[in-house]
PDB file of C-alpha atoms in Angstrom:
ATOM      1  CA  ASP R   1     125.817-211.298  63.701  1.00  0.00           C
ATOM      2  CA  LEU R   2     124.012-212.252  60.492  1.00  0.00           C
ATOM      3  CA  LEU R   3     126.901-210.996  58.375  1.00  0.00           C
ATOM      4  CA  ALA R   4     129.647-213.078  59.996  1.00  0.00           C
ATOM      5  CA  LEU R   5     129.908-216.487  58.340  1.00  0.00           C
ATOM      6  CA  GLU R   6     132.939-218.683  57.842  1.00  0.00           C
ATOM      7  CA  VAL R   7     133.428-221.189  55.071  1.00  0.00           C
ATOM      8  CA  ASP R   8     135.965-223.751  56.203  1.00  0.00           C
ATOM      9  CA  PHE R   9     136.098-226.513  53.600  1.00  0.00           C
ATOM     10  CA  VAL R  10     139.147-228.715  53.248  1.00  0.00           C
ATOM     11  CA  ALA R  11     139.296-228.389  49.442  1.00  0.00           C
ATOM     12  CA  LEU R  12     138.990-224.621  49.575  1.00  0.00           C
ATOM     13  CA  ALA R  13     141.549-224.353  52.348  1.00  0.00           C
ATOM     14  CA  ARG R  14     144.055-226.215  50.180  1.00  0.00           C
ATOM     15  CA  GLN R  15     143.483-223.761  47.341  1.00  0.00           C
ATOM     16  CA  HIS R  16     143.556-220.612  49.432  1.00  0.00           C
ATOM     17  CA  ALA R  17     146.034-221.399  52.215  1.00  0.00           C
ATOM     18  CA  GLY R  18     143.454-220.792  54.896  1.00  0.00           C
ATOM     19  CA  ARG R  19     139.817-220.139  55.400  1.00  0.00           C
ATOM     20  CA  ILE R  20     137.281-218.211  53.406  1.00  0.00           C
ATOM     21  CA  VAL R  21     135.237-215.700  55.361  1.00  0.00           C
ATOM     22  CA  LEU R  22     131.990-214.000  54.390  1.00  0.00           C
ATOM     23  CA  ARG R  23     131.616-210.590  55.987  1.00  0.00           C
ATOM     24  CA  GLY R  24     129.511-207.505  55.444  1.00  0.00           C
ATOM     25  CA  TRP R  25     130.680-204.822  53.028  1.00  0.00           C
ATOM     26  CA  SER R  26     132.250-201.603  54.273  1.00  0.00           C
ATOM     27  CA  ALA R  27     133.473-198.513  52.453  1.00  0.00           C
ATOM     28  CA  THR R  28     137.133-199.425  52.992  1.00  0.00           C
ATOM     29  CA  GLU R  29     139.718-198.957  50.280  1.00  0.00           C
ATOM     30  CA  ALA R  30     139.960-202.738  49.772  1.00  0.00           C
ATOM     31  CA  ASP R  31     136.181-203.221  49.422  1.00  0.00           C
ATOM     32  CA  ILE R  32     135.870-200.244  47.069  1.00  0.00           C
ATOM     33  CA  ALA R  33     138.724-201.645  44.965  1.00  0.00           C
ATOM     34  CA  THR R  34     136.988-205.042  44.835  1.00  0.00           C
ATOM     35  CA  VAL R  35     133.774-203.451  43.574  1.00  0.00           C
ATOM     36  CA  GLY R  36     135.780-201.501  41.006  1.00  0.00           C
ATOM     37  CA  ARG R  37     137.485-204.678  39.778  1.00  0.00           C
ATOM     38  CA  ALA R  38     134.096-206.379  39.515  1.00  0.00           C
ATOM     39  CA  ALA R  39     132.600-203.449  37.609  1.00  0.00           C
ATOM     40  CA  GLY R  40     135.529-203.634  35.195  1.00  0.00           C
ATOM     41  CA  ASP R  41     135.011-207.326  34.454  1.00  0.00           C
ATOM     42  CA  PRO R  42     132.836-207.696  31.321  1.00  0.00           C
ATOM     43  CA  ASP R  43     131.089-210.859  32.568  1.00  0.00           C
ATOM     44  CA  ILE R  44     130.179-209.376  35.949  1.00  0.00           C
ATOM     45  CA  ALA R  45     129.226-205.993  34.490  1.00  0.00           C
ATOM     46  CA  ARG R  46     126.973-207.687  31.943  1.00  0.00           C
ATOM     47  CA  PHE R  47     124.931-209.622  34.489  1.00  0.00           C
ATOM     48  CA  SER R  48     125.148-207.682  37.779  1.00  0.00           C
ATOM     49  CA  SER R  49     124.107-204.312  39.169  1.00  0.00           C
ATOM     50  CA  VAL R  50     127.724-203.787  40.234  1.00  0.00           C
ATOM     51  CA  GLY R  51     128.554-203.018  36.588  1.00  0.00           C
ATOM     52  CA  VAL R  52     127.518-199.394  37.096  1.00  0.00           C
ATOM     53  CA  ALA R  53     130.080-198.893  39.902  1.00  0.00           C
ATOM     54  CA  SER R  54     132.943-197.874  37.620  1.00  0.00           C
ATOM     55  CA  THR R  55     134.455-195.135  39.822  1.00  0.00           C
ATOM     56  CA  PRO R  56     135.437-195.172  43.512  1.00  0.00           C
ATOM     57  CA  LEU R  57     132.503-192.853  44.303  1.00  0.00           C
ATOM     58  CA  LEU R  58     130.040-195.139  42.503  1.00  0.00           C
ATOM     59  CA  ALA R  59     131.630-198.201  44.137  1.00  0.00           C
ATOM     60  CA  ALA R  60     131.138-196.649  47.592  1.00  0.00           C
ATOM     61  CA  SER R  61     127.527-195.876  46.680  1.00  0.00           C
ATOM     62  CA  TRP R  62     126.989-199.470  45.508  1.00  0.00           C
ATOM     63  CA  ILE R  63     128.405-200.730  48.825  1.00  0.00           C
ATOM     64  CA  ARG R  64     125.996-198.488  50.765  1.00  0.00           C
ATOM     65  CA  SER R  65     123.109-199.885  48.696  1.00  0.00           C
ATOM     66  CA  ARG R  66     123.874-203.372  50.073  1.00  0.00           C
ATOM     67  CA  ASP R  67     122.622-202.281  53.507  1.00  0.00           C
ATOM     68  CA  GLU R  68     118.871-202.767  53.077  1.00  0.00           C
ATOM     69  CA  ALA R  69     116.333-204.344  55.421  1.00  0.00           C
ATOM     70  CA  ASP R  70     115.478-207.164  52.995  1.00  0.00           C
ATOM     71  CA  ARG R  71     119.088-208.043  52.123  1.00  0.00           C
ATOM     72  CA  LEU R  72     122.163-209.719  53.550  1.00  0.00           C
ATOM     73  CA  ASP R  73     125.185-209.098  51.334  1.00  0.00           C
ATOM     74  CA  TRP R  74     128.658-210.480  51.978  1.00  0.00           C
ATOM     75  CA  VAL R  75     132.088-209.908  50.491  1.00  0.00           C
ATOM     76  CA  ILE R  76     133.900-213.229  50.072  1.00  0.00           C
ATOM     77  CA  THR R  77     137.431-212.972  51.443  1.00  0.00           C
ATOM     78  CA  SER R  78     140.317-215.342  51.916  1.00  0.00           C
ATOM     79  CA  THR R  79     143.329-214.889  54.108  1.00  0.00           C
ATOM     80  CA  SER R  80     145.042-212.906  51.374  1.00  0.00           C
ATOM     81  CA  ASP R  81     142.432-211.478  48.999  1.00  0.00           C
ATOM     82  CA  HIS R  82     138.866-210.486  48.159  1.00  0.00           C
ATOM     83  CA  LEU R  83     137.293-213.167  45.974  1.00  0.00           C
ATOM     84  CA  GLY R  84     133.757-211.958  45.174  1.00  0.00           C
ATOM     85  CA  ARG R  85     130.345-211.585  46.750  1.00  0.00           C
ATOM     86  CA  VAL R  86     127.256-213.567  47.726  1.00  0.00           C
ATOM     87  CA  SER R  87     123.892-212.339  48.955  1.00  0.00           C
ATOM     88  CA  LEU R  88     120.387-213.075  50.084  1.00  0.00           C
ATOM     89  CA  ALA R  89     118.085-210.415  48.636  1.00  0.00           C
ATOM     90  CA  HIS R  90     114.369-209.727  48.516  1.00  0.00           C
ATOM     91  CA  MET R  91     114.046-211.635  51.786  1.00  0.00           C
ATOM     92  CA  ASP R  92     110.445-212.108  52.828  1.00  0.00           C
ATOM     93  CA  PRO R  93     110.263-213.638  56.306  1.00  0.00           C
ATOM     94  CA  VAL R  94     106.471-213.985  56.120  1.00  0.00           C
ATOM     95  CA  ASP R  95     106.591-216.201  53.036  1.00  0.00           C
ATOM     96  CA  GLY R  96     110.043-217.560  53.953  1.00  0.00           C
ATOM     97  CA  VAL R  97     111.706-216.795  50.603  1.00  0.00           C
ATOM     98  CA  ALA R  98     114.854-215.046  49.400  1.00  0.00           C
ATOM     99  CA  GLU R  99     116.922-214.729  46.241  1.00  0.00           C
ATOM    100  CA  VAL R 100     120.561-215.866  46.157  1.00  0.00           C
ATOM    101  CA  GLY R 101     123.013-213.715  44.197  1.00  0.00           C
ATOM    102  CA  TYR R 102     126.759-214.022  43.648  1.00  0.00           C
ATOM    103  CA  TRP R 103     129.737-213.104  41.522  1.00  0.00           C
ATOM    104  CA  LEU R 104     133.410-213.999  41.614  1.00  0.00           C
ATOM    105  CA  LEU R 105     136.352-212.043  40.300  1.00  0.00           C
ATOM    106  CA  PRO R 106     137.764-213.791  37.202  1.00  0.00           C
ATOM    107  CA  GLN R 107     140.819-215.418  38.827  1.00  0.00           C
ATOM    108  CA  ASN R 108     138.565-217.192  41.345  1.00  0.00           C
ATOM    109  CA  ARG R 109     136.153-218.868  38.917  1.00  0.00           C
ATOM    110  CA  GLY R 110     136.053-222.580  38.190  1.00  0.00           C
ATOM    111  CA  ARG R 111     137.500-223.639  41.562  1.00  0.00           C
ATOM    112  CA  GLY R 112     134.368-224.501  43.540  1.00  0.00           C
ATOM    113  CA  ILE R 113     134.309-221.273  45.535  1.00  0.00           C
ATOM    114  CA  ALA R 114     130.882-220.057  44.390  1.00  0.00           C
ATOM    115  CA  SER R 115     129.280-223.430  45.039  1.00  0.00           C
ATOM    116  CA  ALA R 116     130.828-223.636  48.508  1.00  0.00           C
ATOM    117  CA  VAL R 117     129.801-220.156  49.614  1.00  0.00           C
ATOM    118  CA  VAL R 118     126.310-220.534  48.159  1.00  0.00           C
ATOM    119  CA  GLY R 119     126.056-223.767  50.167  1.00  0.00           C
ATOM    120  CA  THR R 120     127.041-221.910  53.329  1.00  0.00           C
ATOM    121  CA  VAL R 121     124.465-219.188  52.639  1.00  0.00           C
ATOM    122  CA  GLU R 122     121.805-221.831  51.941  1.00  0.00           C
ATOM    123  CA  GLN R 123     122.496-223.502  55.276  1.00  0.00           C
ATOM    124  CA  HIS R 124     122.321-220.132  57.041  1.00  0.00           C
ATOM    125  CA  ALA R 125     119.075-219.244  55.275  1.00  0.00           C
ATOM    126  CA  PHE R 126     117.348-222.554  55.962  1.00  0.00           C
ATOM    127  CA  THR R 127     118.552-223.089  59.539  1.00  0.00           C
ATOM    128  CA  SER R 128     119.378-219.757  61.196  1.00  0.00           C
ATOM    129  CA  LEU R 129     116.889-217.602  59.278  1.00  0.00           C
ATOM    130  CA  GLY R 130     114.163-220.247  58.957  1.00  0.00           C
ATOM    131  CA  LEU R 131     113.552-219.599  55.264  1.00  0.00           C
ATOM    132  CA  ALA R 132     111.699-222.246  53.272  1.00  0.00           C
ATOM    133  CA  ARG R 133     112.566-221.351  49.661  1.00  0.00           C
ATOM    134  CA  LEU R 134     115.603-219.905  47.895  1.00  0.00           C
ATOM    135  CA  VAL R 135     115.592-218.688  44.307  1.00  0.00           C
ATOM    136  CA  ILE R 136     118.385-218.114  41.805  1.00  0.00           C
ATOM    137  CA  ARG R 137     117.390-215.945  38.840  1.00  0.00           C
ATOM    138  CA  HIS R 138     119.759-215.282  35.957  1.00  0.00           C
ATOM    139  CA  GLU R 139     119.681-213.983  32.424  1.00  0.00           C
ATOM    140  CA  PRO R 140     119.396-216.839  29.899  1.00  0.00           C
ATOM    141  CA  GLU R 141     122.882-216.090  28.505  1.00  0.00           C
ATOM    142  CA  ASN R 142     124.503-216.488  31.940  1.00  0.00           C
ATOM    143  CA  GLN R 143     125.453-220.139  31.634  1.00  0.00           C
ATOM    144  CA  ARG R 144     127.764-220.098  34.680  1.00  0.00           C
ATOM    145  CA  SER R 145     124.861-219.168  36.956  1.00  0.00           C
ATOM    146  CA  CYS R 146     122.650-221.783  35.349  1.00  0.00           C
ATOM    147  CA  LEU R 147     125.270-224.483  35.944  1.00  0.00           C
ATOM    148  CA  LEU R 148     125.817-223.408  39.549  1.00  0.00           C
ATOM    149  CA  ALA R 149     122.068-223.528  40.246  1.00  0.00           C
ATOM    150  CA  GLN R 150     121.867-227.023  38.764  1.00  0.00           C
ATOM    151  CA  ARG R 151     124.929-228.240  40.720  1.00  0.00           C
ATOM    152  CA  ARG R 152     123.418-226.907  43.958  1.00  0.00           C
ATOM    153  CA  GLY R 153     120.152-228.795  43.355  1.00  0.00           C
ATOM    154  CA  TYR R 154     117.923-225.884  42.371  1.00  0.00           C
ATOM    155  CA  GLN R 155     115.028-227.028  40.211  1.00  0.00           C
ATOM    156  CA  GLU R 156     114.388-225.158  36.979  1.00  0.00           C
ATOM    157  CA  GLU R 157     111.010-223.448  37.151  1.00  0.00           C
ATOM    158  CA  GLY R 158     110.896-221.547  33.871  1.00  0.00           C
ATOM    159  CA  THR R 159     111.491-218.078  32.485  1.00  0.00           C
ATOM    160  CA  GLN R 160     110.161-214.767  33.747  1.00  0.00           C
ATOM    161  CA  ARG R 161     109.650-212.827  30.544  1.00  0.00           C
ATOM    162  CA  GLY R 162     110.549-209.152  30.690  1.00  0.00           C
ATOM    163  CA  ALA R 163     111.371-209.468  34.402  1.00  0.00           C
ATOM    164  CA  PHE R 164     113.473-206.298  34.634  1.00  0.00           C
ATOM    165  CA  GLU R 165     114.774-203.396  32.597  1.00  0.00           C
ATOM    166  CA  ARG R 166     118.403-202.545  31.877  1.00  0.00           C
ATOM    167  CA  GLN R 167     119.446-199.722  29.571  1.00  0.00           C
ATOM    168  CA  GLY R 168     115.924-199.337  28.242  1.00  0.00           C
ATOM    169  CA  VAL R 169     115.539-203.021  27.307  1.00  0.00           C
ATOM    170  CA  ARG R 170     113.214-205.502  29.054  1.00  0.00           C
ATOM    171  CA  ARG R 171     115.135-208.665  29.926  1.00  0.00           C
ATOM    172  CA  ASP R 172     114.111-212.216  30.749  1.00  0.00           C
ATOM    173  CA  LEU R 173     115.283-214.209  33.749  1.00  0.00           C
ATOM    174  CA  HIS R 174     115.551-217.979  34.156  1.00  0.00           C
ATOM    175  CA  VAL R 175     114.273-219.095  37.552  1.00  0.00           C
ATOM    176  CA  HIS R 176     115.625-221.952  39.669  1.00  0.00           C
ATOM    177  CA  ALA R 177     114.425-222.732  43.202  1.00  0.00           C
ATOM    178  CA  ARG R 178     115.431-224.904  46.108  1.00  0.00           C
ATOM    179  CA  LEU R 179     113.311-225.716  49.144  1.00  0.00           C
ATOM    180  CA  ALA R 180     114.520-226.367  52.664  1.00  0.00           C
ATOM    181  CA  THR R 181     112.948-229.818  52.288  1.00  0.00           C
ATOM    182  CA  ASP R 182     114.929-230.693  49.119  1.00  0.00           C
TER     183      ASP R 182
END
């Protein structure tokens, strides 16, 4: 199952009294509540598509949108709580590329969780899926994502000007990439 991954790092286990599991989203009350909490966080809402999921109905719709042919999207859970999400999107098996995305609920930031789960997803992408290139794109103001990309060894490649539109405004994206051979 491509959506069943376990992160079992000693440091994370100490912090979370057990293992961290990545699993596919479902329209359960707990997953819908997690999306709602994410949508209500100003930092996540500012930089992620989940920001529009401000009601349970919209949260359920956002969860359904994670089930696309070119995407693997996981909720990050610990033994006791939902921590955030991580994904591979825009997967192109012909060219062997995908984009890594992630967010963590505020209480889980700054503890190495994002780096650990991104590392697990990288390993899955490069070994199990046979991808050759992973990309992290973030808005220039999103310094946390920039730092994570740098810590994970993604090389800065530049800025895509006007890469997407949000609320009628064209926005830039910084691009970082990592190859399976890095």
